[in-house]
GROMACS .gro file of C-alpha atoms in nm:
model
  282
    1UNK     CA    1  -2.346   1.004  -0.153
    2UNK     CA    2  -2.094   0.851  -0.486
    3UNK     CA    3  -2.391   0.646  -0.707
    4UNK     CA    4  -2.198   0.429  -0.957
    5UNK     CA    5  -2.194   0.681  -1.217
    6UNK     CA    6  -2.010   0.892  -0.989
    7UNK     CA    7  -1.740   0.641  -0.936
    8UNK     CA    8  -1.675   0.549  -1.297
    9UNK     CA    9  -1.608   0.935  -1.369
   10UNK     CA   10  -1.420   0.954  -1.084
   11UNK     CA   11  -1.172   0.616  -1.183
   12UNK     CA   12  -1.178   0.753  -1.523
   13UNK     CA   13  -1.050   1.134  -1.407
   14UNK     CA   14  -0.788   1.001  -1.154
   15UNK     CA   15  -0.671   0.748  -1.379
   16UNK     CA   16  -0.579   1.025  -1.626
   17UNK     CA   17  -0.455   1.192  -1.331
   18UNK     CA   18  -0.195   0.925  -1.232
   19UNK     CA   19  -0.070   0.917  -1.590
   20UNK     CA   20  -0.009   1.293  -1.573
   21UNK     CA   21   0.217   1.199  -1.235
   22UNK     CA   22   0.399   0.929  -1.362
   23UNK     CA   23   0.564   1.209  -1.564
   24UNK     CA   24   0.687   1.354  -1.267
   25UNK     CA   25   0.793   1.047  -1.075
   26UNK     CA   26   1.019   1.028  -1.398
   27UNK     CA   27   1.205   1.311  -1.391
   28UNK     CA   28   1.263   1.272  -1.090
   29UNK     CA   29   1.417   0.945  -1.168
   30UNK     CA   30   1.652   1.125  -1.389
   31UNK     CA   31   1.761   1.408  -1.166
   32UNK     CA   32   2.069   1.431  -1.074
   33UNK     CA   33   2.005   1.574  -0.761
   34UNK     CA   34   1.681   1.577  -0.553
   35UNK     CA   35   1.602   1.797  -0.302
   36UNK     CA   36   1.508   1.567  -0.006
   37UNK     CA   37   1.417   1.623   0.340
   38UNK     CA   38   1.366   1.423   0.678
   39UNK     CA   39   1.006   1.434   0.806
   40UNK     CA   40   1.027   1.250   1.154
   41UNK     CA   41   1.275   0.995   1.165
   42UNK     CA   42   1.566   0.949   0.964
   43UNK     CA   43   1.414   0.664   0.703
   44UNK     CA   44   1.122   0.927   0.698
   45UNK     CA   45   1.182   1.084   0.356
   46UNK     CA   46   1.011   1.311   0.128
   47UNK     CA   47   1.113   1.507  -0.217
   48UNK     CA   48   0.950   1.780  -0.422
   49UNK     CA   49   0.864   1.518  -0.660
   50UNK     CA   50   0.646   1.383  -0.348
   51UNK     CA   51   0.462   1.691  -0.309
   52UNK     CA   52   0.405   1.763  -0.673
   53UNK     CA   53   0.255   1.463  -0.762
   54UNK     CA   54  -0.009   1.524  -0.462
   55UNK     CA   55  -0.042   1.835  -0.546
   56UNK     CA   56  -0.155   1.748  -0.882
   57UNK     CA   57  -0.389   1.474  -0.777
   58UNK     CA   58  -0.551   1.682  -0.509
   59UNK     CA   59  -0.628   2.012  -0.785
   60UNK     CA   60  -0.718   1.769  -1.048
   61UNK     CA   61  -0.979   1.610  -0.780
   62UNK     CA   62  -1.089   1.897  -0.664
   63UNK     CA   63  -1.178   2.039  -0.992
   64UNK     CA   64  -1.418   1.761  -1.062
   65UNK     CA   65  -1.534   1.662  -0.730
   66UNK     CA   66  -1.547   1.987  -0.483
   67UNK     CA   67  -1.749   1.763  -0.240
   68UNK     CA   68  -1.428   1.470  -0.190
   69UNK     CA   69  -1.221   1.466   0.097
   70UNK     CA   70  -0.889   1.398   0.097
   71UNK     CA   71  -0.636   1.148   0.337
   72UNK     CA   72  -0.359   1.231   0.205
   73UNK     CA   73   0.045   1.177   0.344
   74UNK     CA   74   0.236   1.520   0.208
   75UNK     CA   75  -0.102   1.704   0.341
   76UNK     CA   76  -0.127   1.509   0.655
   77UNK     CA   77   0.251   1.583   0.733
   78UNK     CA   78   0.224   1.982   0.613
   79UNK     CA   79  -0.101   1.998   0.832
   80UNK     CA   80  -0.044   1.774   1.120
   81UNK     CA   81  -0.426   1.731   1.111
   82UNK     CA   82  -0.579   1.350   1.270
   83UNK     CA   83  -0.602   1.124   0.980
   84UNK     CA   84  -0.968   1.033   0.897
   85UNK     CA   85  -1.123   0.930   0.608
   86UNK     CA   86  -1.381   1.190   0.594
   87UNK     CA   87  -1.736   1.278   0.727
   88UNK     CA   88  -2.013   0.959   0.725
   89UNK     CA   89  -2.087   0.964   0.319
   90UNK     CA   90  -1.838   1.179   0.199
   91UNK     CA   91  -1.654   1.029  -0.056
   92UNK     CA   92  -1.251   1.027   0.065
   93UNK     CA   93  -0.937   0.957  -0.148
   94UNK     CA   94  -0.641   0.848   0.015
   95UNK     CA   95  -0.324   0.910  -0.158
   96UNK     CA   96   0.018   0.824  -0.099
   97UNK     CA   97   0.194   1.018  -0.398
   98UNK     CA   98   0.575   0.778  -0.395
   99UNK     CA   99   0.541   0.493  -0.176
  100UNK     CA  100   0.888   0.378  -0.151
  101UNK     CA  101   1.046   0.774  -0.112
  102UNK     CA  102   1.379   0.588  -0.018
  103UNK     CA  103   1.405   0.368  -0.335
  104UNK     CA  104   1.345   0.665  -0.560
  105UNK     CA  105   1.621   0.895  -0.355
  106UNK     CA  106   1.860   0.638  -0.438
  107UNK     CA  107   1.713   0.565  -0.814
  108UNK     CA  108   1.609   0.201  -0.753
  109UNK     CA  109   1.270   0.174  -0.949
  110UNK     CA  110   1.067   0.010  -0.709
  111UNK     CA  111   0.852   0.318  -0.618
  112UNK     CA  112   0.465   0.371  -0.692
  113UNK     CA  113   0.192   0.633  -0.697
  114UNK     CA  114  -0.113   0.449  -0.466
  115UNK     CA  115  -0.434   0.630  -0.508
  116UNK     CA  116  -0.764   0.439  -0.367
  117UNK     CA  117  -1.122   0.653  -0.254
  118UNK     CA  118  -1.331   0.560  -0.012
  119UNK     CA  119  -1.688   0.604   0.037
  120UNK     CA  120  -1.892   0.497   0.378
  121UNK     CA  121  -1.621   0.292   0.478
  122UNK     CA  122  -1.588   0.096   0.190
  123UNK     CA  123  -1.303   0.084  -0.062
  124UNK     CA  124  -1.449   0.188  -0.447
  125UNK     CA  125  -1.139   0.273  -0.646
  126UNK     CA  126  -0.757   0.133  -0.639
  127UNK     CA  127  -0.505   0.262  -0.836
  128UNK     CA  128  -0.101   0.178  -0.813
  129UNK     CA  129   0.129   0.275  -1.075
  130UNK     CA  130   0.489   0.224  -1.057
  131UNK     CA  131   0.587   0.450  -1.353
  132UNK     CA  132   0.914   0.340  -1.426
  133UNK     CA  133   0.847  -0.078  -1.429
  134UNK     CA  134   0.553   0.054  -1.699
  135UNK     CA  135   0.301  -0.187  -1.427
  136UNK     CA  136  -0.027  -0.017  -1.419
  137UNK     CA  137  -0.265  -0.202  -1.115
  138UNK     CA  138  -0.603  -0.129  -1.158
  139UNK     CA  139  -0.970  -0.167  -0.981
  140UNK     CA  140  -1.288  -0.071  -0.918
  141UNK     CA  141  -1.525  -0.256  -0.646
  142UNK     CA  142  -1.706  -0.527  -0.764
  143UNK     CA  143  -1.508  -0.545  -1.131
  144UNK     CA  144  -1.180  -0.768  -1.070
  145UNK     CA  145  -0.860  -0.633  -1.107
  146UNK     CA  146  -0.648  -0.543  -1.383
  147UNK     CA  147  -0.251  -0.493  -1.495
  148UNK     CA  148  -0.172  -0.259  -1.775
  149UNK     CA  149  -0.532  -0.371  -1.879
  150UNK     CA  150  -0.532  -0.730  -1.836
  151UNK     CA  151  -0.730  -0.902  -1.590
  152UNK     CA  152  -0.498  -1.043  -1.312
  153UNK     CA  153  -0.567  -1.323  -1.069
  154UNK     CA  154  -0.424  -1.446  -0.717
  155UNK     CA  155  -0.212  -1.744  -0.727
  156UNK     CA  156  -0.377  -2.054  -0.519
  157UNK     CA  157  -0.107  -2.124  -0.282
  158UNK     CA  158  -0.206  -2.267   0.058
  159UNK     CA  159   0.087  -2.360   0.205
  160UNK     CA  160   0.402  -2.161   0.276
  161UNK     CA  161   0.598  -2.420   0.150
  162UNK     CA  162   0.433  -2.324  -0.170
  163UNK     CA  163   0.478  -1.962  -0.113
  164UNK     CA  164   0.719  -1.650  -0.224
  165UNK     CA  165   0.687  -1.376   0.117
  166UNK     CA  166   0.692  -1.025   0.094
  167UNK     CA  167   0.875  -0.920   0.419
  168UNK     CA  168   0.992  -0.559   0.534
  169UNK     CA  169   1.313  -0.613   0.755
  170UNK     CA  170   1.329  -0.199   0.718
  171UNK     CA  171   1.048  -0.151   0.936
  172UNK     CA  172   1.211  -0.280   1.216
  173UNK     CA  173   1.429   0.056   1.240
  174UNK     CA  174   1.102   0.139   1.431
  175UNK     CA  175   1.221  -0.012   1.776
  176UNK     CA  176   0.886  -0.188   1.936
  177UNK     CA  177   0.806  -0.407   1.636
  178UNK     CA  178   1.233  -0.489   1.626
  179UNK     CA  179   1.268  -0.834   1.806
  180UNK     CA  180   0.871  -1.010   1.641
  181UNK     CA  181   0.967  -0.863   1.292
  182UNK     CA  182   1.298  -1.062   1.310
  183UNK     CA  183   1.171  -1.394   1.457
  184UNK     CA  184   0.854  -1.409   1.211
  185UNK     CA  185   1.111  -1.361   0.942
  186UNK     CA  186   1.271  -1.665   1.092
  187UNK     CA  187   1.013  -1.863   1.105
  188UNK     CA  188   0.854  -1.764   0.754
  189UNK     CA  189   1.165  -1.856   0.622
  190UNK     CA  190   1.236  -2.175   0.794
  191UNK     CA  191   0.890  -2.294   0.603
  192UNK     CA  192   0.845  -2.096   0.250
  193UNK     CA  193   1.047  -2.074  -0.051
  194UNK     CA  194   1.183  -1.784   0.053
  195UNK     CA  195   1.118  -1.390   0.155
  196UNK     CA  196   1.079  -1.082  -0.068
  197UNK     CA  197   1.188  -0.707   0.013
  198UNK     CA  198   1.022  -0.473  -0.183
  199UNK     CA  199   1.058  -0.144   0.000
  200UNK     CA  200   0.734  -0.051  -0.095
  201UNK     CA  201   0.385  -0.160   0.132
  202UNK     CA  202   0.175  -0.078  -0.177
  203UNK     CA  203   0.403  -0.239  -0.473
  204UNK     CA  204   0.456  -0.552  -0.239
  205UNK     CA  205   0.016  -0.590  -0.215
  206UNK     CA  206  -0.007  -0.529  -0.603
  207UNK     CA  207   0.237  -0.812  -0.689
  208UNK     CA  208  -0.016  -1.065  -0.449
  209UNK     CA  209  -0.300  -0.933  -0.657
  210UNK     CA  210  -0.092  -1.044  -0.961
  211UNK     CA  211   0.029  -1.353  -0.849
  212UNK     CA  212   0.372  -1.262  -0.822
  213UNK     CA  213   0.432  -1.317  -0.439
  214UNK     CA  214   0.194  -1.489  -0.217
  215UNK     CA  215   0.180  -1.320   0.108
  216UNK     CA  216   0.248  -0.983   0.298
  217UNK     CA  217   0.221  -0.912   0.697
  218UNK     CA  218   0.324  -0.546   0.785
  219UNK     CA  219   0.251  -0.290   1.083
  220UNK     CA  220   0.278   0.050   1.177
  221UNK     CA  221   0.204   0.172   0.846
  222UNK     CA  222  -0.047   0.473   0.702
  223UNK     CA  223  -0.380   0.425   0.507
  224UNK     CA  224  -0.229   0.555   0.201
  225UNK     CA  225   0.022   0.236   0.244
  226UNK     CA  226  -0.207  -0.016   0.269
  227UNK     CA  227  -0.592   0.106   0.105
  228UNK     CA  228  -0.534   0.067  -0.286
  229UNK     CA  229  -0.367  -0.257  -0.222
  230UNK     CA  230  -0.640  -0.391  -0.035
  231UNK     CA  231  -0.872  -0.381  -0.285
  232UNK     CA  232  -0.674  -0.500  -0.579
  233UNK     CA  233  -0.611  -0.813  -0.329
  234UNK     CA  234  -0.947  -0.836  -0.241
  235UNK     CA  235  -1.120  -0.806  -0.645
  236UNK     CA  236  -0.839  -1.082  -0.747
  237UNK     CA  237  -0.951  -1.314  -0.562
  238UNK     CA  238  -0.697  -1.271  -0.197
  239UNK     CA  239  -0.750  -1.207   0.111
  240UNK     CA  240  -0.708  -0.912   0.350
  241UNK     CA  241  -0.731  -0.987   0.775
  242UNK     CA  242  -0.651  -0.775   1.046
  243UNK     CA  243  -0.260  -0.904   1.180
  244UNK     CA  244  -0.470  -1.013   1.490
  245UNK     CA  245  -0.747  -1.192   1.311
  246UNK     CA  246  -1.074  -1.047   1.224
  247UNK     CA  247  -1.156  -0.768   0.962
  248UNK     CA  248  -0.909  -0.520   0.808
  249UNK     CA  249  -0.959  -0.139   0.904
  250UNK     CA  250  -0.909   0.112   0.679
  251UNK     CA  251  -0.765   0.343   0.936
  252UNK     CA  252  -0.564   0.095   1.120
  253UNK     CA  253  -0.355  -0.052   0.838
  254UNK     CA  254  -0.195  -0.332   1.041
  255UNK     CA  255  -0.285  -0.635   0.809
  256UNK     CA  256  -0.239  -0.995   0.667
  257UNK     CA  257  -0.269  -1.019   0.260
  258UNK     CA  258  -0.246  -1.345   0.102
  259UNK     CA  259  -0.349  -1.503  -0.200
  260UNK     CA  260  -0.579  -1.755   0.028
  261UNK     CA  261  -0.762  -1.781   0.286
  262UNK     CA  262  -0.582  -2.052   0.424
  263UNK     CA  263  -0.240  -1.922   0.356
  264UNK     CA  264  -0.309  -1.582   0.558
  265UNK     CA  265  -0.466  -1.794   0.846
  266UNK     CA  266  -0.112  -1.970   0.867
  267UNK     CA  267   0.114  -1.650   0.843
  268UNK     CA  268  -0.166  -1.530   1.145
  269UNK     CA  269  -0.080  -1.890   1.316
  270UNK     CA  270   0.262  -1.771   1.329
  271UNK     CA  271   0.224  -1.386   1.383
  272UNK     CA  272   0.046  -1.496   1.731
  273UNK     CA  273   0.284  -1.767   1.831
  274UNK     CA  274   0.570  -1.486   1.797
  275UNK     CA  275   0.350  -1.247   1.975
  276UNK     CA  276   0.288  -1.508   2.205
  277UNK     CA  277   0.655  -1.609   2.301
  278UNK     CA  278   0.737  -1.250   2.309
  279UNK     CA  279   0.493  -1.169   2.532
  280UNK     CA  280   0.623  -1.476   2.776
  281UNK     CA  281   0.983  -1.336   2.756
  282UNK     CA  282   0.845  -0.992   2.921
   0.00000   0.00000   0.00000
């Protein structure tokens, strides 16, 4: 079991933690040359700078909590072991250590460190920290959520003619999801004020929590993508939805954000008529 006093020494060591790594995430910003390799497919990437921020998360953790599991990507890729978010009660963190590996290869600053922990199925801590746009997200269950400190709010947009999009066009290198990612882009676009590519799952669900886009539909991604989002979404006031309707799994990150309830239920509206006339063109 994780009692609350538990959890506020845990936010408080992992917070520290991140700190430490956006160090690292720096310097690798100012390398001249990054060792990189391909882990599956070619947009797959990973650095050191990947592993060593994980690295330090995971010993840091483990110091203070020997009992935590760990979801983590770099260890999940090493090991090749089933994702899972740990045994009924034991308190999991799932870490992606640079979300948005192909921004920082090619030094665009859009990259964060996404740390979140988990404990009987229910998301306690989120942190995001995107080191080099100084934008610290920040929050514990139950406590709102915070920027660099500040208390930070979901914008009340309903409509999408009201609404900025975060949309990842990149994802559709990944051939089944190709032909619906492209027509709900379409027909986002033919309605909002316009669409957003981040290159980054976990920056793109901090900047709903903050108001600074309104909505975010995405698939085939990790839990590390998706889990410390969630729950900044969720304590400022957004929503989170499975992309077919219903509630979001932690382990199957295929989700709806929005800043409303009524905004996500019309970017599912048009998810299903896309999935619908896709299915009718089989």
């Amino acid at each position: 079991m994780c009692d609350d006093s538990e959890i506020k020494r845990a936010f408080e060591v992992v917070l520290e933690l991140v700190k430490q790594c956006n160090d690292i995430v720096l310097e690798g910003y100012r390398s001249a040359s990054k060792r990189v390799e391909v882990k599956g497919k070619h947009w797959d990437l990973v650095t050191e700078y990947d592993q060593r921020v994980e690295d330090v998360l995971i010993a840091g953790i483990r110091a203070q909590f020997p009992h935590h599991k760990f979801c983590a990507e770099e260890l999940a890729s090493a090991t090749g072991e089933q994702v899972t978010v740990g045994d009924a009660g034991a308190p999991t963190w799932i870490i992606d250590p640079i979300d948005g590996t192909v921004n920082f290869v090619r030094g665009i600053q859009f990259t964060c460190i996404s740390v979140a922990l988990v404990v009987d199925g229910e998301l306690k801590i989120g942190i995001i920290s995107n080191p080099a746009g100084n934008e610290l997200y920040t929050a514990v269950k139950g406590q709102g959520a915070f920027r660099n400190g500040v208390r930070i709010k979901t914008r009340n947009s309903e409509q999408l003619k009201d609404a900025l999009i975060g949309h990842e066009f990149s994802i559709g290198s990944y051939e089944p999801i190709r032909w619906a990612l492209f027509e709900r882009g379409k027909r986002f676009i033919a309605e909002c004020l316009g669409l957003r590519a981040f290159g980054s799952a976990a920056l793109s669900l901090a900047y709903i929590a903050s108001g600074q886009i309104d909505a975010y539909s995405i698939q085939f991604l990790k839990p590390w993508d998706i889990a410390a989002g969630a729950l900044l979404i969720m304590e400022a006031g957004g929503t989170v939805q499975s992309i077919t309707g219903g509630k979001y799994d932690i382990m199957k990150p295929d989700i709806i954000a929005a800043c409303s309830e009524a905004l996500g239920q019309r970017v599912l509206q048009i998810i299903r008529e896309v999935d619908r006339d896709l299915q009718a063109a089989k």
